[in-house]
Short mmCIF file of C-alpha atoms in Angstrom, two decimals:
data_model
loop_
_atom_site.label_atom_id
_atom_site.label_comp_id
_atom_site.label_asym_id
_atom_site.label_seq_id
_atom_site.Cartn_x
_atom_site.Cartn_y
_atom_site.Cartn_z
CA UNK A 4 -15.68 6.92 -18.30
CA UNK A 5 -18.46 4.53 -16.89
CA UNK A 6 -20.72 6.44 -19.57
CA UNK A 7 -18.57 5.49 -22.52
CA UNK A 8 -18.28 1.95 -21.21
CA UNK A 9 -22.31 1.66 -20.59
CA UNK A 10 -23.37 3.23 -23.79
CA UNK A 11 -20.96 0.72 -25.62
CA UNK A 12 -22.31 -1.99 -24.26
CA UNK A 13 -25.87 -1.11 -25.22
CA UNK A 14 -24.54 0.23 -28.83
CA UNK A 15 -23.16 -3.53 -28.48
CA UNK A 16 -25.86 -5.45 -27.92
CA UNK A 17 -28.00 -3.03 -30.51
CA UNK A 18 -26.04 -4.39 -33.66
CA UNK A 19 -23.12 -1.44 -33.88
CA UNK A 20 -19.82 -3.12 -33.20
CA UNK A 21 -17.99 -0.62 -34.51
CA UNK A 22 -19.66 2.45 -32.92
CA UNK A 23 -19.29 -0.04 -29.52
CA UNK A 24 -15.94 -0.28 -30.04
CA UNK A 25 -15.20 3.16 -30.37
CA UNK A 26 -17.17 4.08 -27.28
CA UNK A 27 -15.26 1.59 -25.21
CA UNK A 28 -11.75 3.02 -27.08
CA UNK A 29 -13.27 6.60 -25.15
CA UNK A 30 -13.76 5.14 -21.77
CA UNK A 31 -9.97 3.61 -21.83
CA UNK A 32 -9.32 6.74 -22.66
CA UNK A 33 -10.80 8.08 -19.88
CA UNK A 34 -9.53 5.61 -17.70
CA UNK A 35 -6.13 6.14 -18.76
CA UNK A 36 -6.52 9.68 -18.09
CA UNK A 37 -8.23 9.16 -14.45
CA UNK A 38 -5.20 6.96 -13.52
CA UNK A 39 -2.68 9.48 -14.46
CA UNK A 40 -4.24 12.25 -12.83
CA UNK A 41 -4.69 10.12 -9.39
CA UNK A 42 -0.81 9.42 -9.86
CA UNK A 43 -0.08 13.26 -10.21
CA UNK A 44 -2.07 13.47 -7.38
CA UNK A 45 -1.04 10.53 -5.24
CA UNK A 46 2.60 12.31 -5.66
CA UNK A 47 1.64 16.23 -5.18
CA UNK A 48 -0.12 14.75 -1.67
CA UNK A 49 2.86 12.70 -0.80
CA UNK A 50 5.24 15.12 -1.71
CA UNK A 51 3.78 18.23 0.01
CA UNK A 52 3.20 15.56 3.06
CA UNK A 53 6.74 15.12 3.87
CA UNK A 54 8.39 18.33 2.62
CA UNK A 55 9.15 18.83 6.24
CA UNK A 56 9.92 15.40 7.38
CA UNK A 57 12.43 14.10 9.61
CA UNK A 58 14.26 11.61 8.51
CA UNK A 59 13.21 7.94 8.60
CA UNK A 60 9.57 9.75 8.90
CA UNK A 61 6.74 9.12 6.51
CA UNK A 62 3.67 10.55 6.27
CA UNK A 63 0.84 9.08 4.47
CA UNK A 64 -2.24 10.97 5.05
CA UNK A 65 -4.28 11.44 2.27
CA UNK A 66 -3.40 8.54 0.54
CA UNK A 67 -5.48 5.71 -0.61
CA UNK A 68 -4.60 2.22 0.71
CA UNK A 69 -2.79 0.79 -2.25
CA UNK A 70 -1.09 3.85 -2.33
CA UNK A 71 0.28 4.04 1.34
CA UNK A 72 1.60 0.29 0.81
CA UNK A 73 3.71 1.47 -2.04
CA UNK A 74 5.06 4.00 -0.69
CA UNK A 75 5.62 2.21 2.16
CA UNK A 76 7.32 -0.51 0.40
CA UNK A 77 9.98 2.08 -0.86
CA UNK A 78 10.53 4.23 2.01
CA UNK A 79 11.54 0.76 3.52
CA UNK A 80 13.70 -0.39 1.23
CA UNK A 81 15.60 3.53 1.16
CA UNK A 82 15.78 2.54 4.75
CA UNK A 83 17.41 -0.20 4.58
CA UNK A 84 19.87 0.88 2.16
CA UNK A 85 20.64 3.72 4.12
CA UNK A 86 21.11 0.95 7.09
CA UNK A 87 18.56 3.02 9.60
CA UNK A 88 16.79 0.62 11.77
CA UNK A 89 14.13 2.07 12.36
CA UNK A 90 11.22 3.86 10.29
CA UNK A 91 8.19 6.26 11.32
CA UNK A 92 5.06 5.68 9.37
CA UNK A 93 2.30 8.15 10.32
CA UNK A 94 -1.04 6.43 9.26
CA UNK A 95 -3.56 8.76 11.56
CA UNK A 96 -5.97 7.57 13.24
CA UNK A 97 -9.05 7.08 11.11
CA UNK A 98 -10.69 9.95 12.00
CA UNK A 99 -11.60 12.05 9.18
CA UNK A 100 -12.05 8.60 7.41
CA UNK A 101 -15.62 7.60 6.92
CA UNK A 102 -17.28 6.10 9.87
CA UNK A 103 -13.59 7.39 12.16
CA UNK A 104 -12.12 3.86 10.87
CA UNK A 105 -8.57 4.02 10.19
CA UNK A 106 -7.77 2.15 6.73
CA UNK A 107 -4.07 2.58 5.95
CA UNK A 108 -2.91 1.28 9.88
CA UNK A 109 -4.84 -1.86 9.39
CA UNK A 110 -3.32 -2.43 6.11
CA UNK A 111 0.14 -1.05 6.83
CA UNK A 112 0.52 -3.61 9.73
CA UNK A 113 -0.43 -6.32 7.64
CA UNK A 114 2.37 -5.33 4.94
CA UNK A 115 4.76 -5.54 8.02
CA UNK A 116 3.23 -8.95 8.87
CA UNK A 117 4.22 -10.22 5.20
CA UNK A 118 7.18 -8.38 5.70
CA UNK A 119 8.13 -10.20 8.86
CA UNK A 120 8.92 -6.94 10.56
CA UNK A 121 7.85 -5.67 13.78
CA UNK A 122 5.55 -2.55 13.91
CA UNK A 123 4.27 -1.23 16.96
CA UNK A 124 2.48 2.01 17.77
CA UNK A 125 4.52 5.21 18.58
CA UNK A 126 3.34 5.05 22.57
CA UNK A 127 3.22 9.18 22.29
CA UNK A 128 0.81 9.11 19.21
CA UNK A 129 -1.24 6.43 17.91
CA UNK A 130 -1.36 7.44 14.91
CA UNK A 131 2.46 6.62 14.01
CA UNK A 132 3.59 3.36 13.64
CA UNK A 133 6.94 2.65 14.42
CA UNK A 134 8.66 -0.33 12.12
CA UNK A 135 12.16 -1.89 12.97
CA UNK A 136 14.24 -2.39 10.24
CA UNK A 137 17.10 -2.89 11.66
CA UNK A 138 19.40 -6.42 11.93
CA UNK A 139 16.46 -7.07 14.99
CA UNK A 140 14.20 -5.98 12.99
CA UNK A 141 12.66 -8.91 11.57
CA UNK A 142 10.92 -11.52 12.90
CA UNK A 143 12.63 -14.32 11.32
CA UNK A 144 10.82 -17.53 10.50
CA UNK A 145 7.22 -17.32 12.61
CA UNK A 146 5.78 -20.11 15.28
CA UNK A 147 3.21 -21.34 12.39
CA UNK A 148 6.06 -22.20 10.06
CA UNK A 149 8.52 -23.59 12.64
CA UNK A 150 5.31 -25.65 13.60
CA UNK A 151 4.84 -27.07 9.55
CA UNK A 152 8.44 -27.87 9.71
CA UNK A 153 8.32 -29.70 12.53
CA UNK A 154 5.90 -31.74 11.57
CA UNK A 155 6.89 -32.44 8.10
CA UNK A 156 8.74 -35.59 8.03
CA UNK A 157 10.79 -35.31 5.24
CA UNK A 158 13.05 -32.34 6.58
CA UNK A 159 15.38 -32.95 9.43
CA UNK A 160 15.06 -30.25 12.15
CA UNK A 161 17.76 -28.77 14.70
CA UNK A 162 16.39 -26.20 17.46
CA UNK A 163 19.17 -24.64 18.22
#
């Protein structure tokens, strides 16, 4: 892919537009390709994963970040429909990740920051994160924004 897309900038910047144009046609081609594949893949992993999941379990090992917040995002929202209030997101620990650094906790939590839900780590394994869903579940409106109000003049403000 990279190939195609080098090689059409130099055919580019040689005088051949055309023969440019077809090289960088190939490397969306190849791109195209490379996506699909990492989707086939993103959902072999994820299925195989949690083939023998409880429910309101989710396990998203092998996943890459952007992956593990989608699937996040909709094993949430199946909660919620389903009215559990409670969900089990294993993230592991980081430590076949390079360097032992975990990478989908750290961005998991901050999906159920923007999320205004509460996520706290299973206290038997730290490597699950346990997120409440439930009518508790969220956090409601957070001390920074109840401070903006508050200071805003225009908006009357009952603490109730």
């Amino acid at each position: 892919m990279s190939r195609c897309f080098d090689e059409a900038h130099k055919t580019y910047e040689s005088g051949d537009g055309a023969r440019a144009k077809e090289l960088s046609n190939q490397g969306k081609e190849h791109q195209r390709r490379m996506e699909q594949l990492n989707a086939e893949a993103c959902d072999w992993i994820f299925a195989k994963n949690n083939e023998d999941s409880k429910p309101g379990e989710v396990d998203l090992h092998g996943l890459y970040v952007k992956e593990a917040i989608s699937r996040t995002d909709q094993a949430i929202e199946r909660a919620k429909s389903r009215g559990d209030r409670e969900i089990h997101l294993i993230v592991g620990k980081g430590l076949h990740s390079p360097g032992g650094a975990a990478k989908l906790k750290p961005a998991i939590e901050d999906l159920m920051r923007k999320h205004r839900l509460v996520a706290e780590l299973d206290p038997h394994n730290s490597g699950v994160l346990i997120v409440e869903i439930g009518p508790d579940g969220g956090r409601g409106v957070d001390p920074e924004e109840v401070v903006r109000r508050l200071e805003r003049n225009d908006e009357a403000c009952v603490i109730m």
